[in-house]
PDB file of C-alpha atoms in Angstrom:
ATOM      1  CA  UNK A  45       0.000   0.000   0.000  1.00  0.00           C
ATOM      2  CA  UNK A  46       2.824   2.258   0.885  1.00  0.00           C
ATOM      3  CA  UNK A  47       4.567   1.553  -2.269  1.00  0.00           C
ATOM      4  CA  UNK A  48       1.358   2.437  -4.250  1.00  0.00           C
ATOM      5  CA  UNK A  49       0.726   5.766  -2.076  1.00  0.00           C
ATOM      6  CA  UNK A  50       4.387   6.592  -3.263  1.00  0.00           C
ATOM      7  CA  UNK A  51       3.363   5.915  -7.074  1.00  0.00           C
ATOM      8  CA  UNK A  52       0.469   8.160  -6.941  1.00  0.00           C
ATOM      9  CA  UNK A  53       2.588  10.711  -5.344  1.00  0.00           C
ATOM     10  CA  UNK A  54       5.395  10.984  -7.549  1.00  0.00           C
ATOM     11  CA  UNK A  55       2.694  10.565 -10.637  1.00  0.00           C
ATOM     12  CA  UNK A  56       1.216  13.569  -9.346  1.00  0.00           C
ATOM     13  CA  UNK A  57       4.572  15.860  -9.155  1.00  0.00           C
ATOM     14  CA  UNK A  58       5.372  14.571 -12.253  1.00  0.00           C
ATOM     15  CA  UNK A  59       2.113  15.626 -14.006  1.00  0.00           C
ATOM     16  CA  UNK A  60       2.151  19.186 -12.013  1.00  0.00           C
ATOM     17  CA  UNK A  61       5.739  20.095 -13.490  1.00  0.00           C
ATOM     18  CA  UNK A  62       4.922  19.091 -16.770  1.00  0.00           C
ATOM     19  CA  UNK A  63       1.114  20.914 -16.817  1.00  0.00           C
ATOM     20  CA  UNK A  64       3.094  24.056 -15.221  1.00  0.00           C
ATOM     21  CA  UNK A  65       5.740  24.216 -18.112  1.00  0.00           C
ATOM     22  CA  UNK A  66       3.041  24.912 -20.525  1.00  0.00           C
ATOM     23  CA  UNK A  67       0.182  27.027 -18.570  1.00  0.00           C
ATOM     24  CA  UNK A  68       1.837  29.215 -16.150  1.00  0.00           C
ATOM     25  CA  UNK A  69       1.588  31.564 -13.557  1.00  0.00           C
ATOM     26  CA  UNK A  70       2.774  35.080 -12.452  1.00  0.00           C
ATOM     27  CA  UNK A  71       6.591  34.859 -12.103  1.00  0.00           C
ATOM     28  CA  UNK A  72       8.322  35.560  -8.891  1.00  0.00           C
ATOM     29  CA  UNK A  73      10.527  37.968 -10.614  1.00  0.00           C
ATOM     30  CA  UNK A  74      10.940  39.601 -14.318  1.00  0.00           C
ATOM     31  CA  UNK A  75      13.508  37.682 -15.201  1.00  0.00           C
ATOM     32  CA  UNK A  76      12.100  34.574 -14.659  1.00  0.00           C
ATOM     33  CA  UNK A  77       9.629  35.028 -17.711  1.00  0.00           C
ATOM     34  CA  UNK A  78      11.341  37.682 -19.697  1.00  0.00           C
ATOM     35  CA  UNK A  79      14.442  38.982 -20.803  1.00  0.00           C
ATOM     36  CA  UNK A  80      15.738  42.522 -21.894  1.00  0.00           C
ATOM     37  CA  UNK A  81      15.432  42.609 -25.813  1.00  0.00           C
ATOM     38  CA  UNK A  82      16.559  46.798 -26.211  1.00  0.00           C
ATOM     39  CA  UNK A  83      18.604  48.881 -24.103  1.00  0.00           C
ATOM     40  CA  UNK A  84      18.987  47.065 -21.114  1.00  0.00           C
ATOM     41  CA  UNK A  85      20.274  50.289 -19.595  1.00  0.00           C
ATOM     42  CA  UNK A  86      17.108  52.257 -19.355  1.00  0.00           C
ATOM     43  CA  UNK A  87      15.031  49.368 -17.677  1.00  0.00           C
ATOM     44  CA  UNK A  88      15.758  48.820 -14.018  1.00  0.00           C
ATOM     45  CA  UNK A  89      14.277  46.196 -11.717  1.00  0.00           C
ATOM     46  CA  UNK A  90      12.402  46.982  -8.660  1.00  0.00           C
ATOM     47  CA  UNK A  91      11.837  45.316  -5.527  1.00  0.00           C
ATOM     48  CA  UNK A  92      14.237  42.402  -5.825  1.00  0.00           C
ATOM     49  CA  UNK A  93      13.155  41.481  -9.657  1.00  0.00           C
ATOM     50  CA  UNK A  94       9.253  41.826  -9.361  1.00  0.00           C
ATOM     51  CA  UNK A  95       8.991  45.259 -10.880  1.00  0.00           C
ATOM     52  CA  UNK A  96      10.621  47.333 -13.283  1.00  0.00           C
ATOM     53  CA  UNK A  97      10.868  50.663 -14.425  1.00  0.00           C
ATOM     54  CA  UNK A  98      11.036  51.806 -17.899  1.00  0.00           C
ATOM     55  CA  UNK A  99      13.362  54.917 -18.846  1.00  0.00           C
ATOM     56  CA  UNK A 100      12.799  57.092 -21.782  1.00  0.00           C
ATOM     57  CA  UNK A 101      15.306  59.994 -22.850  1.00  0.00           C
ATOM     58  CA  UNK A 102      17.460  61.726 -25.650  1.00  0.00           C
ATOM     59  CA  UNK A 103      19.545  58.743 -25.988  1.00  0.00           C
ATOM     60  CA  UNK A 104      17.072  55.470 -26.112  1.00  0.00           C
ATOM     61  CA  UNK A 105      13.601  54.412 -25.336  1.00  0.00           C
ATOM     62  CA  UNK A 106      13.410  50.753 -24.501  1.00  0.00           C
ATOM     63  CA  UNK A 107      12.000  47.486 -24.063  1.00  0.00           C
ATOM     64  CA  UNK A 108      11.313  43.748 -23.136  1.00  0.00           C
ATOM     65  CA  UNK A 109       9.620  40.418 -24.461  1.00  0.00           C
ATOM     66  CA  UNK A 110       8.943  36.982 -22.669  1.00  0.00           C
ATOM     67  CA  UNK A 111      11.165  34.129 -23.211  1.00  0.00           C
ATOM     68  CA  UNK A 112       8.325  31.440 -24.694  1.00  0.00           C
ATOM     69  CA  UNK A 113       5.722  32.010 -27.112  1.00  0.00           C
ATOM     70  CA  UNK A 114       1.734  31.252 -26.116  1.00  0.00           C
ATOM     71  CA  UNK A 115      -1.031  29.693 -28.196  1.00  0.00           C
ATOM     72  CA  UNK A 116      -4.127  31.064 -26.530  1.00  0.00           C
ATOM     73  CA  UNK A 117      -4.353  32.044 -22.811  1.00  0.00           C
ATOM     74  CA  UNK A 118      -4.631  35.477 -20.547  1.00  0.00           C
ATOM     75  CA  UNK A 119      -1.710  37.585 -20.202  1.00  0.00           C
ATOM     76  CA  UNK A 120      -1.900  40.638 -17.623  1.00  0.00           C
ATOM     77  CA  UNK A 121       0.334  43.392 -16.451  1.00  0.00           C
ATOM     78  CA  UNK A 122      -0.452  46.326 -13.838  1.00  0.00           C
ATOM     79  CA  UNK A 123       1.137  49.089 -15.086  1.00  0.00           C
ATOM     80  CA  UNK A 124       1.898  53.025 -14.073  1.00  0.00           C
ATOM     81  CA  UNK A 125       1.765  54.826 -16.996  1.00  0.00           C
ATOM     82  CA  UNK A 126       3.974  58.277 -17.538  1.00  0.00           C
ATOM     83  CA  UNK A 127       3.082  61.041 -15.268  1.00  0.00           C
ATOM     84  CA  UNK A 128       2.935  64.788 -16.414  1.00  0.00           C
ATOM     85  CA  UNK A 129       3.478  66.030 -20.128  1.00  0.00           C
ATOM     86  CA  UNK A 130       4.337  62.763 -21.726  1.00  0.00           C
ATOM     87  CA  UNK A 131       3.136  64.069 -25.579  1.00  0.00           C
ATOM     88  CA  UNK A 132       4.693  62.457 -28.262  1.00  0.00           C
ATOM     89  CA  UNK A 133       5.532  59.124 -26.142  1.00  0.00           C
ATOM     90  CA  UNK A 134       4.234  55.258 -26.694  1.00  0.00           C
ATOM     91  CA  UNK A 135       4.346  52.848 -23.846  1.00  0.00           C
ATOM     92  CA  UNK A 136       2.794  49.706 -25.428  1.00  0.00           C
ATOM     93  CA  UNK A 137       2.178  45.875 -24.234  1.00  0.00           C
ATOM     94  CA  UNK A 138       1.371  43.666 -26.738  1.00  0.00           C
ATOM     95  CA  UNK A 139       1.508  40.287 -28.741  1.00  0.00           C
ATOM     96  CA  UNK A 140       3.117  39.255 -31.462  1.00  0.00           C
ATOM     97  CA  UNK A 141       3.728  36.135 -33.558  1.00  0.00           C
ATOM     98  CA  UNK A 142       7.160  38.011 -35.092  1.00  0.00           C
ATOM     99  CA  UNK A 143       6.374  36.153 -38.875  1.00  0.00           C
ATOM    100  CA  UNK A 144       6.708  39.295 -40.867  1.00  0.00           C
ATOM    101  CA  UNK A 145       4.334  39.597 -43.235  1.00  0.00           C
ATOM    102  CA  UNK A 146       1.455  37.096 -42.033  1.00  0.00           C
ATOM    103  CA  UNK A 147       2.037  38.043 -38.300  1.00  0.00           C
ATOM    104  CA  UNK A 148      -0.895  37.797 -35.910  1.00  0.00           C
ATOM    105  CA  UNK A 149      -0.853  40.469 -33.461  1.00  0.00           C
ATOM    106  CA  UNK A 150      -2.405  42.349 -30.413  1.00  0.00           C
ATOM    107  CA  UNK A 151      -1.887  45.590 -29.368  1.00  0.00           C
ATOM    108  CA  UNK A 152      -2.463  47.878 -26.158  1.00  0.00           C
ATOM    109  CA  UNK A 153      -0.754  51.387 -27.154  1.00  0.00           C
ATOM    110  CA  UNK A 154      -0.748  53.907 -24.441  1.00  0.00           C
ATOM    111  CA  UNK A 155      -0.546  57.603 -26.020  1.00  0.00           C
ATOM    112  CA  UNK A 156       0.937  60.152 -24.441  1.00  0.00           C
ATOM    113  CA  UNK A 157      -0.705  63.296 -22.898  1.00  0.00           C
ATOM    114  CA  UNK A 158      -0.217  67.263 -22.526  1.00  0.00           C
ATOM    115  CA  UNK A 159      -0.576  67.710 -18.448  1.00  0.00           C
ATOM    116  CA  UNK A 160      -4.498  67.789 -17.566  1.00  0.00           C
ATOM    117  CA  UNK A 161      -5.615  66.001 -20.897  1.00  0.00           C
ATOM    118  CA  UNK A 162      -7.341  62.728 -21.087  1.00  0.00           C
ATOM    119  CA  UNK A 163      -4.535  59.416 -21.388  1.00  0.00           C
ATOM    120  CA  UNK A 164      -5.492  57.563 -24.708  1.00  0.00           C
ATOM    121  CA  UNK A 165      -5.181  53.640 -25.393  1.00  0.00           C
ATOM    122  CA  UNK A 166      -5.183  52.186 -28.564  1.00  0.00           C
ATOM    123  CA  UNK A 167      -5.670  48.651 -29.658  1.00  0.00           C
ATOM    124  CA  UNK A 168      -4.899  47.304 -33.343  1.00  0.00           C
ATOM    125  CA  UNK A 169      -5.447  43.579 -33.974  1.00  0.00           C
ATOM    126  CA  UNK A 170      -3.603  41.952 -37.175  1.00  0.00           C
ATOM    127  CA  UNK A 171      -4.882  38.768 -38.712  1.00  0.00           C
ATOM    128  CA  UNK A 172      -2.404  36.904 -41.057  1.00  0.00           C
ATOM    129  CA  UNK A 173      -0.511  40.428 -41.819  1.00  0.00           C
ATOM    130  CA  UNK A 174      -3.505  42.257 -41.914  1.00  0.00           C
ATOM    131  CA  UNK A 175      -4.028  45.292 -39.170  1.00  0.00           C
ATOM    132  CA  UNK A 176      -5.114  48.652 -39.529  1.00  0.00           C
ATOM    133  CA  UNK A 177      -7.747  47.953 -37.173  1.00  0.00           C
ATOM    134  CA  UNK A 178      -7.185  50.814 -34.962  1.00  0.00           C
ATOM    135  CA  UNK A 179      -9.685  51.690 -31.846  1.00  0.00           C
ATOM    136  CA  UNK A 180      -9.122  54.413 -29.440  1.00  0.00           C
ATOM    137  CA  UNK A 181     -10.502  54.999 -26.013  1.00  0.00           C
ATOM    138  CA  UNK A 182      -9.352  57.560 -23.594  1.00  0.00           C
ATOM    139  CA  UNK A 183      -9.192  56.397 -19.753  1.00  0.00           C
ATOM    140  CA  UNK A 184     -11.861  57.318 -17.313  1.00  0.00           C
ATOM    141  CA  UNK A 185      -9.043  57.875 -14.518  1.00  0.00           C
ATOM    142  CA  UNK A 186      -5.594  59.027 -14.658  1.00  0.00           C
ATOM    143  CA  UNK A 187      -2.941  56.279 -15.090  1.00  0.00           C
ATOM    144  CA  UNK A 188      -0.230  57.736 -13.858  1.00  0.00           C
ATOM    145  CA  UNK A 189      -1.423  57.950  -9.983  1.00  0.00           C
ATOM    146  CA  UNK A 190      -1.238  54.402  -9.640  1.00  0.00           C
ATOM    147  CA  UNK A 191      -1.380  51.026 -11.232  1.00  0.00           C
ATOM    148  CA  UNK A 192      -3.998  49.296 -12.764  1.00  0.00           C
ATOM    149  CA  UNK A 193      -4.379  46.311 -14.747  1.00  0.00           C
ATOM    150  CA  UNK A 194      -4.192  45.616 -18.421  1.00  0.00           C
ATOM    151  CA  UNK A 195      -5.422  42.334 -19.586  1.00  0.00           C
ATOM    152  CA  UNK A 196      -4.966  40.671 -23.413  1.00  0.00           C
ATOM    153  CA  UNK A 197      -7.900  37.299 -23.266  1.00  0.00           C
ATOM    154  CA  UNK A 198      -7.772  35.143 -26.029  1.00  0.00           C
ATOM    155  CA  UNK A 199      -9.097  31.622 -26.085  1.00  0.00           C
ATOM    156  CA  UNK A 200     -11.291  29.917 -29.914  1.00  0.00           C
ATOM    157  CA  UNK A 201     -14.282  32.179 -28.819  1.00  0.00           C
ATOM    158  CA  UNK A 202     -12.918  35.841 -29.149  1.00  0.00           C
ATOM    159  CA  UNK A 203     -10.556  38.382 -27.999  1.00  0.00           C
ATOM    160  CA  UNK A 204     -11.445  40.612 -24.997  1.00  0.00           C
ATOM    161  CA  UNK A 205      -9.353  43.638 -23.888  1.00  0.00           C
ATOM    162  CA  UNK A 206      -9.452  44.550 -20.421  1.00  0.00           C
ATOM    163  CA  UNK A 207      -8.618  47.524 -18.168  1.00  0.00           C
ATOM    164  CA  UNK A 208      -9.229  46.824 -14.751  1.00  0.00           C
ATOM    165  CA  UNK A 209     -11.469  43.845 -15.360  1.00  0.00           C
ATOM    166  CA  UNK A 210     -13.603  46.128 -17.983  1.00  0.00           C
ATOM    167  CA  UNK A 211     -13.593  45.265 -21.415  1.00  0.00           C
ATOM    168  CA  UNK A 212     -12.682  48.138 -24.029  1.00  0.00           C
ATOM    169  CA  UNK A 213     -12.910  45.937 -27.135  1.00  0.00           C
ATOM    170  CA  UNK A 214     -14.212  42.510 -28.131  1.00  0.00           C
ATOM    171  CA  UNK A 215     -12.885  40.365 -31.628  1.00  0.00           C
ATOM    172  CA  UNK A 216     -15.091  37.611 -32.340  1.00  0.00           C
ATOM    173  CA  UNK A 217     -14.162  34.506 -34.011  1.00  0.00           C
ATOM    174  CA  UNK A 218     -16.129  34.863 -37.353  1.00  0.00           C
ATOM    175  CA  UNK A 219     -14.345  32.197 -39.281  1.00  0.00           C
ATOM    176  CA  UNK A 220     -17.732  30.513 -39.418  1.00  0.00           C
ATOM    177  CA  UNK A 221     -18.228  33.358 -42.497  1.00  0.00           C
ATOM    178  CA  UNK A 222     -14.432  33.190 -43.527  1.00  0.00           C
ATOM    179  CA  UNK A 223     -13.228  36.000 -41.471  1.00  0.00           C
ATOM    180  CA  UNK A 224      -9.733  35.321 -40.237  1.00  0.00           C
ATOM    181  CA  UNK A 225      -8.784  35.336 -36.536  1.00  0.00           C
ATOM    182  CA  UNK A 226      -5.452  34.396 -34.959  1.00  0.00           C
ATOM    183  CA  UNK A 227      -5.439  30.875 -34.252  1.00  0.00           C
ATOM    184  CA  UNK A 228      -2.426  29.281 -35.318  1.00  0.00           C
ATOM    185  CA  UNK A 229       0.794  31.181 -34.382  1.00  0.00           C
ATOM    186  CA  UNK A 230       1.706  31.170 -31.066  1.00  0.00           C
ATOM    187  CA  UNK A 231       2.226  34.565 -30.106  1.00  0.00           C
ATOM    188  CA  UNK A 232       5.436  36.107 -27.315  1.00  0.00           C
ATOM    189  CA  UNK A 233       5.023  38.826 -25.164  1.00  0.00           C
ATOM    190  CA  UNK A 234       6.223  42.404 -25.310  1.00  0.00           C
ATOM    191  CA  UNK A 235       6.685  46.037 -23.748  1.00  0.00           C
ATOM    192  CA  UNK A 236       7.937  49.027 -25.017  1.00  0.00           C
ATOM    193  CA  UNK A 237       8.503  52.841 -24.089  1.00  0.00           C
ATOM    194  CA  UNK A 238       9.599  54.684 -27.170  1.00  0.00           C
ATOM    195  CA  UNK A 239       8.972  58.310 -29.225  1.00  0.00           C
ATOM    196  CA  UNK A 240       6.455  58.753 -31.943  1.00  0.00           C
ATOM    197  CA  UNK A 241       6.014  61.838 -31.789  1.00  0.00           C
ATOM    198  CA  UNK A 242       5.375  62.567 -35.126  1.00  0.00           C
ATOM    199  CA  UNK A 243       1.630  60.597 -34.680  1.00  0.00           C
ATOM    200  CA  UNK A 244       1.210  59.875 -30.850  1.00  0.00           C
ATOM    201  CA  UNK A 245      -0.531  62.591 -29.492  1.00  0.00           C
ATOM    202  CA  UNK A 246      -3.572  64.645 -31.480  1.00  0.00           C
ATOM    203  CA  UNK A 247      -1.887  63.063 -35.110  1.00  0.00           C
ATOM    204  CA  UNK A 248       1.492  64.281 -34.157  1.00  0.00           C
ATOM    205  CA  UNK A 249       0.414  68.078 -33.802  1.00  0.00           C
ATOM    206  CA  UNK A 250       1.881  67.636 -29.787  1.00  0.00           C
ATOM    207  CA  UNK A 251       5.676  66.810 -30.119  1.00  0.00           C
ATOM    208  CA  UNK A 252       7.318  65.268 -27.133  1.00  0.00           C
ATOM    209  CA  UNK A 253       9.129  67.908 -24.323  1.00  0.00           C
ATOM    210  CA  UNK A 254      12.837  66.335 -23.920  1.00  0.00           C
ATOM    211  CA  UNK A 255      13.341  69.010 -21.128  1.00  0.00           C
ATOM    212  CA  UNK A 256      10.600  67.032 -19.408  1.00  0.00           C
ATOM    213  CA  UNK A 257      12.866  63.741 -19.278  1.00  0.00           C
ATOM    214  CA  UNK A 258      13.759  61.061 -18.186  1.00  0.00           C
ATOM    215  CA  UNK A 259       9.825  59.572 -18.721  1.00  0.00           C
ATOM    216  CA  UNK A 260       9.161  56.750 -16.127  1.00  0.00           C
ATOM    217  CA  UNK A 261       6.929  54.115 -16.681  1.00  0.00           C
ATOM    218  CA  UNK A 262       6.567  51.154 -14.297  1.00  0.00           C
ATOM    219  CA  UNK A 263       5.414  47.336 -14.565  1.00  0.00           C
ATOM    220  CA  UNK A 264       4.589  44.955 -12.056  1.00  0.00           C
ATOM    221  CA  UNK A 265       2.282  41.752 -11.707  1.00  0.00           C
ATOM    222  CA  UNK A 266       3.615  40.035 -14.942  1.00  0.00           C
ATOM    223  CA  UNK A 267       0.864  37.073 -14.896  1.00  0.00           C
ATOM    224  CA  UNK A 268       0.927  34.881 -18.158  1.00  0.00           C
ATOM    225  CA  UNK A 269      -1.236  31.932 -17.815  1.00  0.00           C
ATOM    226  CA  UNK A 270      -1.695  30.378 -21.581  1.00  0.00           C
ATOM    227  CA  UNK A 271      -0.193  27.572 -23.463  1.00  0.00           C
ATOM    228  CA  UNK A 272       3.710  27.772 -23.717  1.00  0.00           C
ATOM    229  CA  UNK A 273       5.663  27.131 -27.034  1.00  0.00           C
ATOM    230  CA  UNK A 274       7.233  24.685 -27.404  1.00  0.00           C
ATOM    231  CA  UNK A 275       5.401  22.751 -25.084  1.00  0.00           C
ATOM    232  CA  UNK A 276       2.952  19.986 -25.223  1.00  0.00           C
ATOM    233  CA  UNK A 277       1.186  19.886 -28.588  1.00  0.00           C
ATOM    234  CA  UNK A 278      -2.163  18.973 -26.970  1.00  0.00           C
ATOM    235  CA  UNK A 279      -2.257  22.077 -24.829  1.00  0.00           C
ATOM    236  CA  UNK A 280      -3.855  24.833 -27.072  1.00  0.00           C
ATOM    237  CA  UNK A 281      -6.761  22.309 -28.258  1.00  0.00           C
ATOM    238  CA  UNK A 282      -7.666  21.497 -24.594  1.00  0.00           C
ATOM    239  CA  UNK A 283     -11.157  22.090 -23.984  1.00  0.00           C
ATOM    240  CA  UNK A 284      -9.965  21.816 -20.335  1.00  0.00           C
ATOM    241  CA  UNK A 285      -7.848  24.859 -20.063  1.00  0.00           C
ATOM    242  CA  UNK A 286      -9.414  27.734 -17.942  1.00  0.00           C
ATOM    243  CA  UNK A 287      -9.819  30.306 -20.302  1.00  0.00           C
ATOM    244  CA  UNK A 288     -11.984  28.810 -22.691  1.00  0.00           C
ATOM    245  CA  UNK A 289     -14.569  27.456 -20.672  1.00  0.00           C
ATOM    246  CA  UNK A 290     -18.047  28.936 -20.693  1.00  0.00           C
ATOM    247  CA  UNK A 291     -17.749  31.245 -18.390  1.00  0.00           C
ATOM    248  CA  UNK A 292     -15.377  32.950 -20.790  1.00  0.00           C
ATOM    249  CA  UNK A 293     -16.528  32.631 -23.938  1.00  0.00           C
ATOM    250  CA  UNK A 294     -18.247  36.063 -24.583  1.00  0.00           C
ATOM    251  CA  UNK A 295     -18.674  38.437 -22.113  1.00  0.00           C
ATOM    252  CA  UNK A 296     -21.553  37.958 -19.167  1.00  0.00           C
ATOM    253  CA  UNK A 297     -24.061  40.112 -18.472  1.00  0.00           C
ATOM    254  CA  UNK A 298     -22.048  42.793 -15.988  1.00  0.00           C
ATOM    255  CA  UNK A 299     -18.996  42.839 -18.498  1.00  0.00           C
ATOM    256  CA  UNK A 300     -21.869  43.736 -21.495  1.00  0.00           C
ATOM    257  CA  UNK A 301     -22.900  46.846 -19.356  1.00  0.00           C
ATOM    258  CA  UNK A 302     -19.829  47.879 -18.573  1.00  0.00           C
ATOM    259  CA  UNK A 303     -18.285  47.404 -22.677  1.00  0.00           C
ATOM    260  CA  UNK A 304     -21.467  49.337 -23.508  1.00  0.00           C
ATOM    261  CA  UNK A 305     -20.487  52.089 -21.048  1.00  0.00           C
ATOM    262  CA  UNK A 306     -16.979  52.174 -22.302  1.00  0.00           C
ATOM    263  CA  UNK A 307     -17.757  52.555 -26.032  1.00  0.00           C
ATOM    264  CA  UNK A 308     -21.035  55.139 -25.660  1.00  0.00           C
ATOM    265  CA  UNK A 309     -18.489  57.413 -23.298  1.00  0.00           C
ATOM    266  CA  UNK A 310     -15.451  56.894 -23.578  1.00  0.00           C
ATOM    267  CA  UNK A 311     -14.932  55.699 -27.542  1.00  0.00           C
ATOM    268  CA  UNK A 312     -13.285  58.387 -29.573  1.00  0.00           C
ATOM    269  CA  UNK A 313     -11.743  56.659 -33.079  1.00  0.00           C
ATOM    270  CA  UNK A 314     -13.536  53.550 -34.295  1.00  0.00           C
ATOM    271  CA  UNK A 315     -12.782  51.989 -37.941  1.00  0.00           C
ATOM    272  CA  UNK A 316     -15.489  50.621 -38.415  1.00  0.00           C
ATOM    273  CA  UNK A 317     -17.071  53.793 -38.694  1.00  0.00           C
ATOM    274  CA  UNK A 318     -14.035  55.406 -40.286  1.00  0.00           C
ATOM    275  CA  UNK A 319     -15.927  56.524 -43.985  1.00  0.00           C
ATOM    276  CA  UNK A 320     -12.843  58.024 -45.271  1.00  0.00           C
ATOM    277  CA  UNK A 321     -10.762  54.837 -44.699  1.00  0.00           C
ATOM    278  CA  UNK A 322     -13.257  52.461 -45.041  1.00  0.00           C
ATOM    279  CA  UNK A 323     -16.506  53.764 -47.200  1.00  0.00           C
ATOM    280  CA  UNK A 324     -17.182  50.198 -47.384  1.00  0.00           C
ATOM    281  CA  UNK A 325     -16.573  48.720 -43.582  1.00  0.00           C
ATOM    282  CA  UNK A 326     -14.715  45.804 -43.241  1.00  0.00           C
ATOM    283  CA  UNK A 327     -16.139  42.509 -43.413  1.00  0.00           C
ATOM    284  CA  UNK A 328     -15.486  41.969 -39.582  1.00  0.00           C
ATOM    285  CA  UNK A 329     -17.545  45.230 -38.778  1.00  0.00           C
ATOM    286  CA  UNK A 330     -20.535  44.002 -40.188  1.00  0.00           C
ATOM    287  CA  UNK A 331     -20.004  40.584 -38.480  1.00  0.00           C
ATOM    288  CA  UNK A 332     -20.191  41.879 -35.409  1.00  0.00           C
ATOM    289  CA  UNK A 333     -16.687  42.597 -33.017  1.00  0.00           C
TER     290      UNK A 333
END
C-alpha cells in the first residue's frame, strides 16, 4: 500500500511540473519570464526582480519580451503609466507572432498626454498580416497615480481587452463566415517605451518635451497563464484549459454593461465607422466585433 501511495505521489509531481511548463503563472521575478530585448540600460528592476521601471530619454527608449511564445491564454500586467506632459511618447504591451508579413498580433498602445488632458489607449489587432484595425478609447481615470491592470484574453471564442477587469474591445471569431482570426501562431510577449512623436498625441500636432525627461513608466504583476511554445502539442486544443470554458466565452451580463459604457463614453476613433478609410466597412464590422 505504501509503495502504491508513493506511485500516486510521484505521478502527481510529475504531471504538475509538466502541466506548469506549458500554462503558467505570475513569475516571482521579471527575469524569470522575460528577458531585456533593447537597451537594457534604461530598464531597471524593482523590488528584488518583481517590478521594473522603464526609462525614456534623448539617448534610447526601450523594451522587453517573454522568453516562450503562447497559443491562446490570458496575459496581464499592472502598469503606471507616464506622469505629467508625456506628448509624443508610446508605452505599449502587446503580442506578437514576429512572422513578418502574415504576423498575428495584439496591441495595447498607451498615447501620451499634454498635463491635464485625457490618457489615450489604442488597440490594433492583425490577422495573417492584416491590421489597420485601430480603436481608441481615452481612460476614465488618470494612469499615472497608480497602477492598474491591463489584460490581453484570447481563447477559440474571441478576444477581450481589459482595463481593470472592464472590457474596451471585443474580436469575435467569425471564421464561421471566412473571417480570419489568430489561431495558429503562437504569439510572445512584449513592452515598449519609445517616441512617436510625429503621430502619438492629437496626429502628431503635440511633439514630445525632452526638457521634461527622463519619462518613467513602471510594470509589475507580470501574470501569463496560456499555453507555452514549445510545449505539449495537446495544450492549445484542450477544452480543459481555464480560459476557454463557458464562463469565458463572450462576455456575461455585468462585463456587457460595462463594454457598452466604455464605447457610448469613452470611444473616440472607431474603424469601423471610419468613412474616409473604409466607405465600405470591413467585413469583420458588419459581423459583429
Amino acid at each position: 500500500m505504501a509503495l502504491k501511495d508513493d506511485f500516486l505521489f510521484i505521478f502527481s509531481c510529475i504531471l504538475a511540473i509538466s502541466l506548469s511548463s506549458s500554462i503558467l503563472g505570475r513569475p516571482a521575478t521579471f527575469l524569470e519570464d522575460f528577458g531585456i530585448t533593447w537597451s537594457d540600460s534604461h530598464i531597471k528592476q524593482i523590488d528584488g526582480g518583481r517590478a521594473i521601471q522603464l526609462i525614456l530619454d534623448q539617448n534610447s527608449g526601450c523594451g522587453f519580451a517573454s522568453k516562450r511564445k503562447y497559443l491562446f491564454g490570458h496575459i496581464s500586467m499592472k502598469i503606471k503609466l507616464i506622469s505629467g506632459d508625456s506628448a509624443g511618447t508610446v508605452t505599449a504591451f502587446y503580442m506578437n507572432s514576429d512572422t513578418n508579413t502574415i504576423r498575428d498580433e495584439l496591441d495595447f498602445e498607451f498615447l501620451g498626454n499634454r498635463t491635464g488632458q485625457p490618457y489615450t489607449v489604442q488597440t490594433n489587432i492583425y490577422t495573417h498580416g492584416k491590421g489597420d484595425r485601430e480603436q481608441r478609447v481615452n481612460l476614465w481615470f488618470d494612469p499615472a497615480v497608480d497602477f492598474h491592470t491591463y489584460t490581453i484574453m484570447w481563447n477559440h471564442h474571441h478576444i477581450v481587452f481589459y482595463v481593470d477587469e472592464v472590457p474596451i474591445r471585443v474580436y469575435k471569431n467569425n471564421e464561421a463566415i471566412n473571417i480570419l482570426y489568430p489561431k495558429l501562431q503562437p504569439m510572445g510577449v512584449y513592452s515598449t517605451l519609445w517616441e512617436a512623436d510625429d503621430w502619438a498625441t492629437r496626429g502628431g500636432l503635440e511633439k514630445i518635451d525632452w526638457s521634461k525627461a527622463p519619462f518613467l513608466a513602471y510594470y509589475k504583476d507580470f501574470d501569463i497563464e496560456g499555453c507555452a511554445v514549445p510545449g505539449p502539442t495537446s495544450c492549445a486544443s484542450n477544452p480543459r484549459n481555464w480560459w476557454e470554458g463557458t464562463a469565458y466565452q463572450a462576455l456575461n451580463a455585468k462585463e456587457a454593461r460595462r463594454y457598452r459604457w466604455v464605447r457610448l463614453n469613452h470611444m473616440i476613433y472607431d474603424y469601423c465607422t471610419d468613412k474616409l478609410r473604409y466607405p465600405v466597412p470591413p467585413r469583420e464590422c458588419l459581423a459583429g466585433i
